[in-house]
Each structure stands twice: as structure tokens, then as C-alpha cells.
Tab-separated table of C-alpha atoms and ligand atoms in Angstrom:
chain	number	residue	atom	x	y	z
A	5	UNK	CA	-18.219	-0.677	-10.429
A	6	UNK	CA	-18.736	2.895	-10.953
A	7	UNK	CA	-16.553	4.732	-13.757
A	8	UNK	CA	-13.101	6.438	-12.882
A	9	UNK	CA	-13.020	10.235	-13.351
A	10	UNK	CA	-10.869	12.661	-11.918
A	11	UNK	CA	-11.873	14.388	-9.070
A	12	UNK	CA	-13.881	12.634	-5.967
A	13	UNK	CA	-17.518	12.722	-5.564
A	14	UNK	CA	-19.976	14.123	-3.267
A	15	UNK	CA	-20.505	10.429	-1.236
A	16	UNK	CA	-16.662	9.640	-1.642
A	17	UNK	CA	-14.862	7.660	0.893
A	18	UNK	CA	-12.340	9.896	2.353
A	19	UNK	CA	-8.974	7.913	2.617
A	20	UNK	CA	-5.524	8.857	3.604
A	21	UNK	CA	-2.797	6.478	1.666
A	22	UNK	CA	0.085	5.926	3.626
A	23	UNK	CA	2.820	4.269	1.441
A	24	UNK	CA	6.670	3.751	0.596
A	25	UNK	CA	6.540	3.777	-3.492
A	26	UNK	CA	8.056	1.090	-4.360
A	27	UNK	CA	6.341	-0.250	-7.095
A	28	UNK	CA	3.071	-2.074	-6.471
A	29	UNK	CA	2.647	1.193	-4.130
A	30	UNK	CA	2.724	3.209	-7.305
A	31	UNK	CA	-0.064	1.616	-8.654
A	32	UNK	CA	-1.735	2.020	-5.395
A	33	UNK	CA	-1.305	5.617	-5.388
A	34	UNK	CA	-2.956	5.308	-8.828
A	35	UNK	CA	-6.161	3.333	-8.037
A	36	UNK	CA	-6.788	5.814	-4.980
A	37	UNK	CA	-6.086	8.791	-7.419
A	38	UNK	CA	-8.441	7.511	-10.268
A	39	UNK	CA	-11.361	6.691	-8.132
A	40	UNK	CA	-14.201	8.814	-8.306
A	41	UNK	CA	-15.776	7.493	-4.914
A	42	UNK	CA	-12.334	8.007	-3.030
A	43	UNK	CA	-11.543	11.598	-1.841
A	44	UNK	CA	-7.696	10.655	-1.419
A	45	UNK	CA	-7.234	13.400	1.567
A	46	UNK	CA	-3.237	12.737	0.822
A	47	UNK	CA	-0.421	10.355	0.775
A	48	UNK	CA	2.279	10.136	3.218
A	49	UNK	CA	5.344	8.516	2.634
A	50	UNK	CA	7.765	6.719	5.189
A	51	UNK	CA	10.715	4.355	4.729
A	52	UNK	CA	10.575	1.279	3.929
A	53	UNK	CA	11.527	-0.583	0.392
A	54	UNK	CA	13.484	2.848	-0.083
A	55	UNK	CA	15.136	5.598	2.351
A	56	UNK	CA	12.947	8.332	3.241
A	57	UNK	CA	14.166	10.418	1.366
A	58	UNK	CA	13.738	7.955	-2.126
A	59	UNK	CA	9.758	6.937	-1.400
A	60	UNK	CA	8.742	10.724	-0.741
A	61	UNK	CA	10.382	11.823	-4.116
A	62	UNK	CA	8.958	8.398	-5.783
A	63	UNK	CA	5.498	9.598	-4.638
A	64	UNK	CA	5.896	13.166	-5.907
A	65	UNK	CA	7.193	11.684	-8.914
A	66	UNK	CA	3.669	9.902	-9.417
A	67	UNK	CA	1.801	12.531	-8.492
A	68	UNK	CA	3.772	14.413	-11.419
A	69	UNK	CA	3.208	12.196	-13.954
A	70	UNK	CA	-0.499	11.033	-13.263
A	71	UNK	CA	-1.133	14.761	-13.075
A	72	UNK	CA	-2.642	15.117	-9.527
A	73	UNK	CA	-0.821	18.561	-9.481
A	74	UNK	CA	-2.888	19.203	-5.628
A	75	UNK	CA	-2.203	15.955	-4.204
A	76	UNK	CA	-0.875	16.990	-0.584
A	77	UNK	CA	1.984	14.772	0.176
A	78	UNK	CA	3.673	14.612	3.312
A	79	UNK	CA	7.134	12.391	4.216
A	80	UNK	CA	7.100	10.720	7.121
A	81	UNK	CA	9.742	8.568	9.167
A	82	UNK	CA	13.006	7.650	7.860
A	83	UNK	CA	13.634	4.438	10.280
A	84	UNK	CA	11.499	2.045	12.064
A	85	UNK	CA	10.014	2.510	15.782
A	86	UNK	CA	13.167	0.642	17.161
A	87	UNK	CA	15.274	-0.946	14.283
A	88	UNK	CA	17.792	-0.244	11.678
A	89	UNK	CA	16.054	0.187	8.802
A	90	UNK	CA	15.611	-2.546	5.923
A	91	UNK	CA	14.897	-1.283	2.149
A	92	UNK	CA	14.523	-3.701	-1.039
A	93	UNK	CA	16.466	-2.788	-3.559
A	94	UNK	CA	16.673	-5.959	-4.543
A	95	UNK	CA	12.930	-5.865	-5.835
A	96	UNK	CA	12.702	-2.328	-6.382
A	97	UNK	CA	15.996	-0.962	-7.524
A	98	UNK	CA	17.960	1.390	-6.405
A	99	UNK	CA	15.577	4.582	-6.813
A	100	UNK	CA	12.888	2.529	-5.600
A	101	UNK	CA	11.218	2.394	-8.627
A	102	UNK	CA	13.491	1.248	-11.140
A	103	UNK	CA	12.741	0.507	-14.699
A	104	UNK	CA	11.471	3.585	-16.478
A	105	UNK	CA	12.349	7.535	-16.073
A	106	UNK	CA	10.045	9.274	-14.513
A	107	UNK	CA	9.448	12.797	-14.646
A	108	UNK	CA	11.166	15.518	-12.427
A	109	UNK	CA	8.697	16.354	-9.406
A	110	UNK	CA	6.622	19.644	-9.970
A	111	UNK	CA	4.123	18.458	-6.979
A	112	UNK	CA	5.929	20.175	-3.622
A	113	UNK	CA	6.351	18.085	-0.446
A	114	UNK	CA	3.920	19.686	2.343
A	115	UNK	CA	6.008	21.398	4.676
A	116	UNK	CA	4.895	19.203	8.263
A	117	UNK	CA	5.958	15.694	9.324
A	118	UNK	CA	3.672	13.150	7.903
A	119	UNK	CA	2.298	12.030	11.350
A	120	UNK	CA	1.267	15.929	11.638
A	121	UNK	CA	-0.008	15.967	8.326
A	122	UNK	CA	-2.538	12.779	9.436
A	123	UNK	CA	-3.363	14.044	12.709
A	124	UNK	CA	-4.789	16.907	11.319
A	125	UNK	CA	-6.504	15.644	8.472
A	126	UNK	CA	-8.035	12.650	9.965
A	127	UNK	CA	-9.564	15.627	13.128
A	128	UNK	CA	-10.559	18.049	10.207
A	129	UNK	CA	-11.989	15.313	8.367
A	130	UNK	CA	-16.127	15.856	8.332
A	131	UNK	CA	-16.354	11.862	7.937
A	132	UNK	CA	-14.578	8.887	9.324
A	133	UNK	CA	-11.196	8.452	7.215
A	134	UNK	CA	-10.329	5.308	5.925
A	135	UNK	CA	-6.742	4.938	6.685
A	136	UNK	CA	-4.599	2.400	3.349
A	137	UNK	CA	-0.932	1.823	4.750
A	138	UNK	CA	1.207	0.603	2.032
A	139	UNK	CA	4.560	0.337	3.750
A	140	UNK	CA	6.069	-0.265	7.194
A	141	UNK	CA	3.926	0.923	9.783
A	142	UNK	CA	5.819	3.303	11.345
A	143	UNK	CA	3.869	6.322	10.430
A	144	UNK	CA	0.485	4.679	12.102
A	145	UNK	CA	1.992	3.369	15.122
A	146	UNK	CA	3.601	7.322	16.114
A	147	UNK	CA	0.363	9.218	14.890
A	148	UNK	CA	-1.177	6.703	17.072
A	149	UNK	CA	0.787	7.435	20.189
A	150	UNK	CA	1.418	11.192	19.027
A	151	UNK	CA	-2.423	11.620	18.832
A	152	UNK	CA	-5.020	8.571	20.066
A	153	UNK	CA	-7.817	11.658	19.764
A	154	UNK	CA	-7.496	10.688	15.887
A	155	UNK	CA	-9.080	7.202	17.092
A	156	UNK	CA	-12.563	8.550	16.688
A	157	UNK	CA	-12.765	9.599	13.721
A	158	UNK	CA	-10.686	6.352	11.612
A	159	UNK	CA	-13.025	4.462	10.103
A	160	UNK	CA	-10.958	1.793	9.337
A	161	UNK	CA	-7.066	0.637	8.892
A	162	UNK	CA	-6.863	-1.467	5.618
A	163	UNK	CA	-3.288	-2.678	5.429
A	164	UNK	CA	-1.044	-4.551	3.283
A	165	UNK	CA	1.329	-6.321	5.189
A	166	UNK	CA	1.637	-9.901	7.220
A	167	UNK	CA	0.495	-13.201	5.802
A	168	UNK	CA	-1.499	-16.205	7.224
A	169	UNK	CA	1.102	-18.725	5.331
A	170	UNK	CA	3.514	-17.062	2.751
A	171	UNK	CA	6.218	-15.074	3.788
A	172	UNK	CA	8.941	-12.916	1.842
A	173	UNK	CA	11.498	-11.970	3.889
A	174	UNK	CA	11.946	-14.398	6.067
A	175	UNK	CA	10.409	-18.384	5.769
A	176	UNK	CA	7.703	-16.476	8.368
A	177	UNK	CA	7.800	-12.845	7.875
A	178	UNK	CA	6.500	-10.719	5.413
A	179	UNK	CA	8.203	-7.254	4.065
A	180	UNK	CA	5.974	-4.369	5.462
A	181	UNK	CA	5.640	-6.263	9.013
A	182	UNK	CA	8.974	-7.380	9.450
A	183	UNK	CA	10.766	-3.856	9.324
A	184	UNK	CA	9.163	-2.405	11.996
A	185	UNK	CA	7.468	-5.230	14.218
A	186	UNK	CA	6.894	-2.899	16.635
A	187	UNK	CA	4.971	-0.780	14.830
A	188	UNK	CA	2.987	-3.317	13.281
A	189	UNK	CA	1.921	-4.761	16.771
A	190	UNK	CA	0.819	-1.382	17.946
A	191	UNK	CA	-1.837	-1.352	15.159
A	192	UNK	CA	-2.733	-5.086	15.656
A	193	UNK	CA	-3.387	-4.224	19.337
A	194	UNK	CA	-4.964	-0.580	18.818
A	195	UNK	CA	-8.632	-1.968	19.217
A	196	UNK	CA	-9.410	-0.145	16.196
A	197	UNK	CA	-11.027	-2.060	13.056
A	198	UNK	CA	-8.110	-3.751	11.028
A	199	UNK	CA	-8.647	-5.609	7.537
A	200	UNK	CA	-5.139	-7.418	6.952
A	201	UNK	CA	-4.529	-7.598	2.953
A	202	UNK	CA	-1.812	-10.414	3.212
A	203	UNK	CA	0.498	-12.412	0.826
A	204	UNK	CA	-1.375	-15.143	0.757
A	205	UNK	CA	-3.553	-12.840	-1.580
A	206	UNK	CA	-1.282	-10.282	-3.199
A	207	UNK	CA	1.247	-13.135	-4.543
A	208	UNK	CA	-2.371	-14.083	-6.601
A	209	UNK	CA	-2.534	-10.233	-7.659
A	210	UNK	CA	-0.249	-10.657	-10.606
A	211	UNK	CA	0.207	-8.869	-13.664
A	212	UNK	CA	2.214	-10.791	-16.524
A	213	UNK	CA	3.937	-10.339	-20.052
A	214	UNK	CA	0.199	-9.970	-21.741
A	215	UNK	CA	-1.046	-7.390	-19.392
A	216	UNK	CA	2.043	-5.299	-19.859
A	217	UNK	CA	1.247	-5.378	-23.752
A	218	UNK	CA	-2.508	-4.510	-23.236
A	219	UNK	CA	-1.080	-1.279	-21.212
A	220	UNK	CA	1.253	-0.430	-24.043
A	221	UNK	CA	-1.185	-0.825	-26.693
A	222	UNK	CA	-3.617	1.505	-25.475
A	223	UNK	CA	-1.238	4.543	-26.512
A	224	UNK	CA	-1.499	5.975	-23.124
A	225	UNK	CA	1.344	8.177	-21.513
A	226	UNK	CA	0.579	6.728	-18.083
A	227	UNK	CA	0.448	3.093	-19.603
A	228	UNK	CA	3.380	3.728	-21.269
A	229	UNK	CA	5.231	4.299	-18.073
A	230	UNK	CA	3.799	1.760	-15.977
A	231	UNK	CA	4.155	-1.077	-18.324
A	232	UNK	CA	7.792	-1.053	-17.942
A	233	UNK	CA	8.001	-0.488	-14.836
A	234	UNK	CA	6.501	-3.689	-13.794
A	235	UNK	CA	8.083	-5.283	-16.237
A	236	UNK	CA	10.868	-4.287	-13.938
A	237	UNK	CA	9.160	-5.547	-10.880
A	238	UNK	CA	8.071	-8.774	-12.518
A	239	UNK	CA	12.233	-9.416	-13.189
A	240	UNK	CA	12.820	-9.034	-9.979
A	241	UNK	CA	10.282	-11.282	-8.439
A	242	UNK	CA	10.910	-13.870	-11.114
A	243	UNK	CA	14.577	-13.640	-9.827
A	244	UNK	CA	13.079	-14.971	-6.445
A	245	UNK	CA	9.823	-16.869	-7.203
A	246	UNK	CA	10.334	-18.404	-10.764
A	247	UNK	CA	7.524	-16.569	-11.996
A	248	UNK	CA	7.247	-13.477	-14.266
A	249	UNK	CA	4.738	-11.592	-12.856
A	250	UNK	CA	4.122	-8.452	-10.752
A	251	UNK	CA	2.587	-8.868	-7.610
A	252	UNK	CA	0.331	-5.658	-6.914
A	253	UNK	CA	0.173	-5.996	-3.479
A	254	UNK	CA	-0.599	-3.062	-2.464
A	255	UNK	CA	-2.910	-1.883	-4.969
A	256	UNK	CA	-5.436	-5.175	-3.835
A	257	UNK	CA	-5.190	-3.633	-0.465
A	258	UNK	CA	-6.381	-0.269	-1.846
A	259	UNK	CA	-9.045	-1.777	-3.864
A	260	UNK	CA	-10.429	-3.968	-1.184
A	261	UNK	CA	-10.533	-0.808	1.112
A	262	UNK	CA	-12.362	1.209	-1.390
A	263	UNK	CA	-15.030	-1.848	-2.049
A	264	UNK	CA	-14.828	-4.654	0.497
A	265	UNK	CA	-17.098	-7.011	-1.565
A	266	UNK	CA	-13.937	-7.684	-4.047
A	267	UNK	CA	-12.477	-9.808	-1.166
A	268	UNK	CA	-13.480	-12.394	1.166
A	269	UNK	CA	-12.645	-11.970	4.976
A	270	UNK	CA	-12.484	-14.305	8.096
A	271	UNK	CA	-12.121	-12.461	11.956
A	272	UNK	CA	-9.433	-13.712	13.038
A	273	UNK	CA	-6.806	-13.026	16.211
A	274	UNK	CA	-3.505	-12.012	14.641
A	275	UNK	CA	-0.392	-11.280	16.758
A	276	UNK	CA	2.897	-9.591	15.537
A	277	UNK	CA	6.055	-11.603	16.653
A	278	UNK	CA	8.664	-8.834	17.953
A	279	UNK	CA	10.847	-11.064	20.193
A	280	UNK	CA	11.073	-14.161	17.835
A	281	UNK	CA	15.171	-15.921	17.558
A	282	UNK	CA	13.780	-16.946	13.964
A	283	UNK	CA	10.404	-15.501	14.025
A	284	UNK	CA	10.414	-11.966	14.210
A	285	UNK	CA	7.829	-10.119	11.755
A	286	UNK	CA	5.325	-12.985	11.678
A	287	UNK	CA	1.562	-12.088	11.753
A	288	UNK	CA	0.385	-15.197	13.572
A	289	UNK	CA	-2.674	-15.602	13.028
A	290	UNK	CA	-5.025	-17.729	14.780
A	291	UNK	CA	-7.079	-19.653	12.162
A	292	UNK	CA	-8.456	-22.129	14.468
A	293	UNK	CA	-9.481	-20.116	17.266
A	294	UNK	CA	-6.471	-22.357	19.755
A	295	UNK	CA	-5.572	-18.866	21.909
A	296	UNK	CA	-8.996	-18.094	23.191
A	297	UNK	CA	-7.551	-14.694	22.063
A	298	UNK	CA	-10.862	-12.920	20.313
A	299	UNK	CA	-10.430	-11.703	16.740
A	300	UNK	CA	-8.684	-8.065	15.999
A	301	UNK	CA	-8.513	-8.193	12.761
A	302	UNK	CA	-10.655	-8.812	9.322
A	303	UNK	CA	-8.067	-11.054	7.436
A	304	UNK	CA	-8.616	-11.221	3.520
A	305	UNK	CA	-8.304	-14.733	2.726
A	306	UNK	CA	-9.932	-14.602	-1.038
A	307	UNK	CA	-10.876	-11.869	-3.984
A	308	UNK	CA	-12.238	-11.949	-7.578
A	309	UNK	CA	-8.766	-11.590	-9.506
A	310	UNK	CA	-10.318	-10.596	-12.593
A	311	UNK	CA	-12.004	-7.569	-11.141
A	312	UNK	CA	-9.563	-6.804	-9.648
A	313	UNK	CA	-7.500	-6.384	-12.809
A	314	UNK	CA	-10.159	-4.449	-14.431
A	315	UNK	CA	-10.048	-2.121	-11.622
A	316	UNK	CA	-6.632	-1.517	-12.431
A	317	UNK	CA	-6.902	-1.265	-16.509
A	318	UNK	CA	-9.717	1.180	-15.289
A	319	UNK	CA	-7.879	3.372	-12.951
A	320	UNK	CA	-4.754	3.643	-15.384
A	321	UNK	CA	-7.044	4.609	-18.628
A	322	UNK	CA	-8.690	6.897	-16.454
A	323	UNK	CA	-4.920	8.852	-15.856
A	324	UNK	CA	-4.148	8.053	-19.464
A	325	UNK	CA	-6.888	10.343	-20.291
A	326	UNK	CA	-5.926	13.383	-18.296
A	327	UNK	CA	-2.784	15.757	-20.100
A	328	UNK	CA	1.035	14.363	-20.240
A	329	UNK	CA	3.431	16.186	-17.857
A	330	UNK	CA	5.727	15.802	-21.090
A	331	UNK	CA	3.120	17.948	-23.545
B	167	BDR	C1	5.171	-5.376	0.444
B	167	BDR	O1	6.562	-5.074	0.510
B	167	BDR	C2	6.894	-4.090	-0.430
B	167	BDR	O2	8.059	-4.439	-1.114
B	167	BDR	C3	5.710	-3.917	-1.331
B	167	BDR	O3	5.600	-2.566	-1.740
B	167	BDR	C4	4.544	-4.359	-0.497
B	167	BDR	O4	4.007	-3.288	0.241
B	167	BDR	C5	5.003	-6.804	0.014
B	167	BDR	O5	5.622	-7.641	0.950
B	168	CA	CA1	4.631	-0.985	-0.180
């Protein structure tokens, strides 16, 4: 793996984050910041385990305290395609992030809609952009209709969302998929290249009691942030699961994006259930080949846990090491 360092380098990947911090998106945001071969083009925010409003501050928020005082971020839609809108405060508090202060925002929204903000970077972009959402996929499915030009130059969509067995939300349906269905079959069905980073990983991606005291050892101002934080997160899923860990789903999705050989994937057809009586949000995915339906996505079905923790001990000493936002 090559060593974190601040700013991207010449052969970077150029990705656009797409996320609704939250947690596990935080960390995200911090493995995409930290890695010298990412160029992190920006983040957008949308709704999704908080308001709109909540998960654009959230990301300034980490932006602020990771120091990544240029980070362009851009807020995108407050509600799903179709659908009331569903947050989790139940697993990420009330702010969204619960479980540690974090400082006032001094990074400044950009002043265009998020699906704007991707249209144009993904047509300025001099290289195919690698395109991480985090959250519901709202954002994709409108800059998708808003602007299929931007088809040509996506590289790839590496999501974290949908499941081939677990589920959250439902006994079928996973978070991310199951707030805006819609959405999340318009990406399914776009024809473009799809890797689907699922539960039946993520739920493996856990961070417990010990790794929270390794981050709080190492002195760091990041660390020391972090740690309770998903001590936090780890309540809450412990609340729900019986175990007291933090699942970092969505920073395996942004680590498998950024170096595919930390997971194992099968082609597979997956289909989004949007009309379902009991069903609705369920990636079905066809693991035995029964539709005749060809494969549409890559669909993560293992990874290399302990990498994958070292990635993130790596990407969080790497912000440790930059200058507090508190002096
Ligand atoms: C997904 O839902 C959200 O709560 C997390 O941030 C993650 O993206 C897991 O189901
Ligand atoms: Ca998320």
C-alpha cells in the first residue's frame, strides 16, 4: 500500500465522494482525504441518515477538523426521487454524528446544487472519475437524468448500499437502498460499471473497544475525535445487533474503490425491488444465474479485514499529523 500524505499525486485516481455523514461516512470522507493516490475532486452531500441540511454541515464539519480547508463541498437533495424521506437517528443521533463535538465549520458550502457541482466536475475532469456514493442515491440517479453526457467520462460507480443476504432496515432491505428505491434502480439499470459494497461485507468491517483505545493512544487530535465517535456508533449498533462494534461501511466501499484487490467480486444481475408489499429496497441479486438476466453489477462478496483496518489506522495518522483546527 503506498503511504498517506496530504495532497494527491500526479497518477491519482480522481474520485467524487458522494455521502450523507453519518458516521461510517465520516471515516469515508477520511480515507478519500488521506490518500495520496486519490485526487478527491469533492464531496457532495444528500439526505439520508440525516436531513439535508444535518449531512452537508456534518461534512463541512469534517472537512474542518481533518483540515482539508479546499475541499469543495456541495449539498445535494433533501428527499428521495419519490418518497418521504427516512433518516437514522436511531444509529446516528440526532446531529447525525453524535458522540463527540466537533468543530464549528470554517470550510464554505459551494454555492451550486450538488448534481451541478458533479456534472461539471465529472465533464471537466481530464480522466475518467470514479464516482463513491455513501448515502441514498438520489444525487446519482438526478445527475444521471439531469446530464447522461457525464456517462462518458465515469469510470466507475462504487457504492455502498444493498446486500446479497443481510438486511438493516427491513428483514430484506438495506439502509442506503431502501430510502430511495427508485434511485437506486436507476443506477442498477444505467449500463454503467457498478461494484456493489454490501452488508454482507460491511457488518465484517468492524471496529471494537481495542481499536478505539489504539486511536486514543496515539495522542492524535483526529484520533481523539473519532474514537468516540464510534464508540457512539458501536452503542448504537450493539443496541440492535448484540455486538459492540462499528460497522465502517462505507469506508470499505471507499477503500475497495481506491484498490479493488482488497475485495473479492462475483458479476452478478442485481435488481432493486420498488413495488415490493414487504420487499421494497431489496437488491436481489441473482447468485445462481435463475433470471437469464446478464450481470450489471461487480458484487463484493469477500475482503482482507485486516488491511483493511490498517488502511484506516493509516488514513487517520496521516490527518493526525496535519495542524489541529483547535491550535
Ligand atoms: C448504510 O446506512 C447508513 O446508516 C450508513 O452510513 C451506511 O451508508 C449502511 O446500511
Ligand atoms: Ca452513509
Amino acid at each position: 500500500m503506498k503511504t498517506m500524505r496530504v495532497s494527491g499525486e500526479p497518477d491519482a485516481k480522481p474520485f467524487l465522494l458522494d455521502c450523507d455523514p453519518g458516521h461510517d461516512d465520516m471515516v469515508a470522507m477520511m480515507v478519500a482525504i488521506a490518500a495520496a493516490d486519490i485526487e478527491l475532486l469533492g464531496v457532495t452531500t444528500v439526505a439520508g441518515n440525516q436531513t439535508g441540511e444535518k449531512t452537508a454541515l456534518n461534512a463541512r464539519r469534517v472537512a474542518t477538523l481533518v483540515g482539508e480547508h479546499n475541499l469543495p463541498i456541495a449539498k445535494g437533495c433533501e428527499r428521495p426521487l419519490y418518497r418521504e424521506l427516512r433518516t437514522a437517528p436511531h444509529i446516528h443521533g440526532n446531529s447525525g454524528l453524535d458522540g463527540a463535538d466537533l468543530p464549528e465549520p470554517t470550510v464554505a458550502l459551494r454555492p451550486e446544487h450538488a448534481v451541478d457541482f458533479m456534472e461539471r466536475v465529472i465533464l471537466g475532469s481530464d480522466r475518467p472519475v470514479t464516482l463513491v456514493p455513501t448515502g441514498p442515491l438520489t444525487n446519482v440517479a438526478m445527475l444521471l437524468r439531469k446530464a447522461p453526457q457525464v456517462r462518458e467520462n465515469i469510470e466507475r460507480i462504487v457504492l455502498m448500499g444493498g446486500s446479497m443476504h443481510e438486511s438493516n432496515v427491513t428483514p430484506v432491505a438495506e439502509f442506503n437502498i431502501f430510502v430511495d428505491p427508485e434511485a437506486a434502480d436507476a443506477v442498477f439499470t444505467s449500463g454503467l460499471p457498478v461494484t456493489m459494497v454490501g452488508l454482507d461485507l460491511t457488518y465484517r468491517a468492524l471496529f471494537g473497544e481495542e481499536d478505539f483505545v489504539r486511536l486514543e493512544q496515539s495522542g492524535g487530535h483526529v484520533s481523539a475525535v473519532v474514537a468516540p465517535l464510534l464508540r457512539f456508533f458501536a452503542g448504537a449498533y450493539e443496541k440492535r445487533r448484540g455486538t459492540r462494534a462499528a460497522p465502517l461501511h462505507d469506508a470499505l466501499a471507499v477503500a475497495i474503490a481506491r484498490d479493488p484487490s482488497l475485495a473479492e467480486t462475483r458479476n452478478f444481475h442485481v435488481a432493486v425491488e420498488t413495488q415490493g408489499r414487504y420487499t421494497t429496497g431489496q437488491t436481489v441479486v441473482d447468485t445462481r444465474g435463475v433470471t437469464g438476466n446478464p450481470p450489471n453489477a461487480e458484487v463484493a462478496v469477500e475482503f482482507d479485514l485486516q488491511r483493511f483496518k490498517s488502511i484506516i489506522f493509516e488514513a487517520i495518522g496521516c490527518l493526525d499529523a496535519r495542524p489541529s483546527p483547535l491550535g
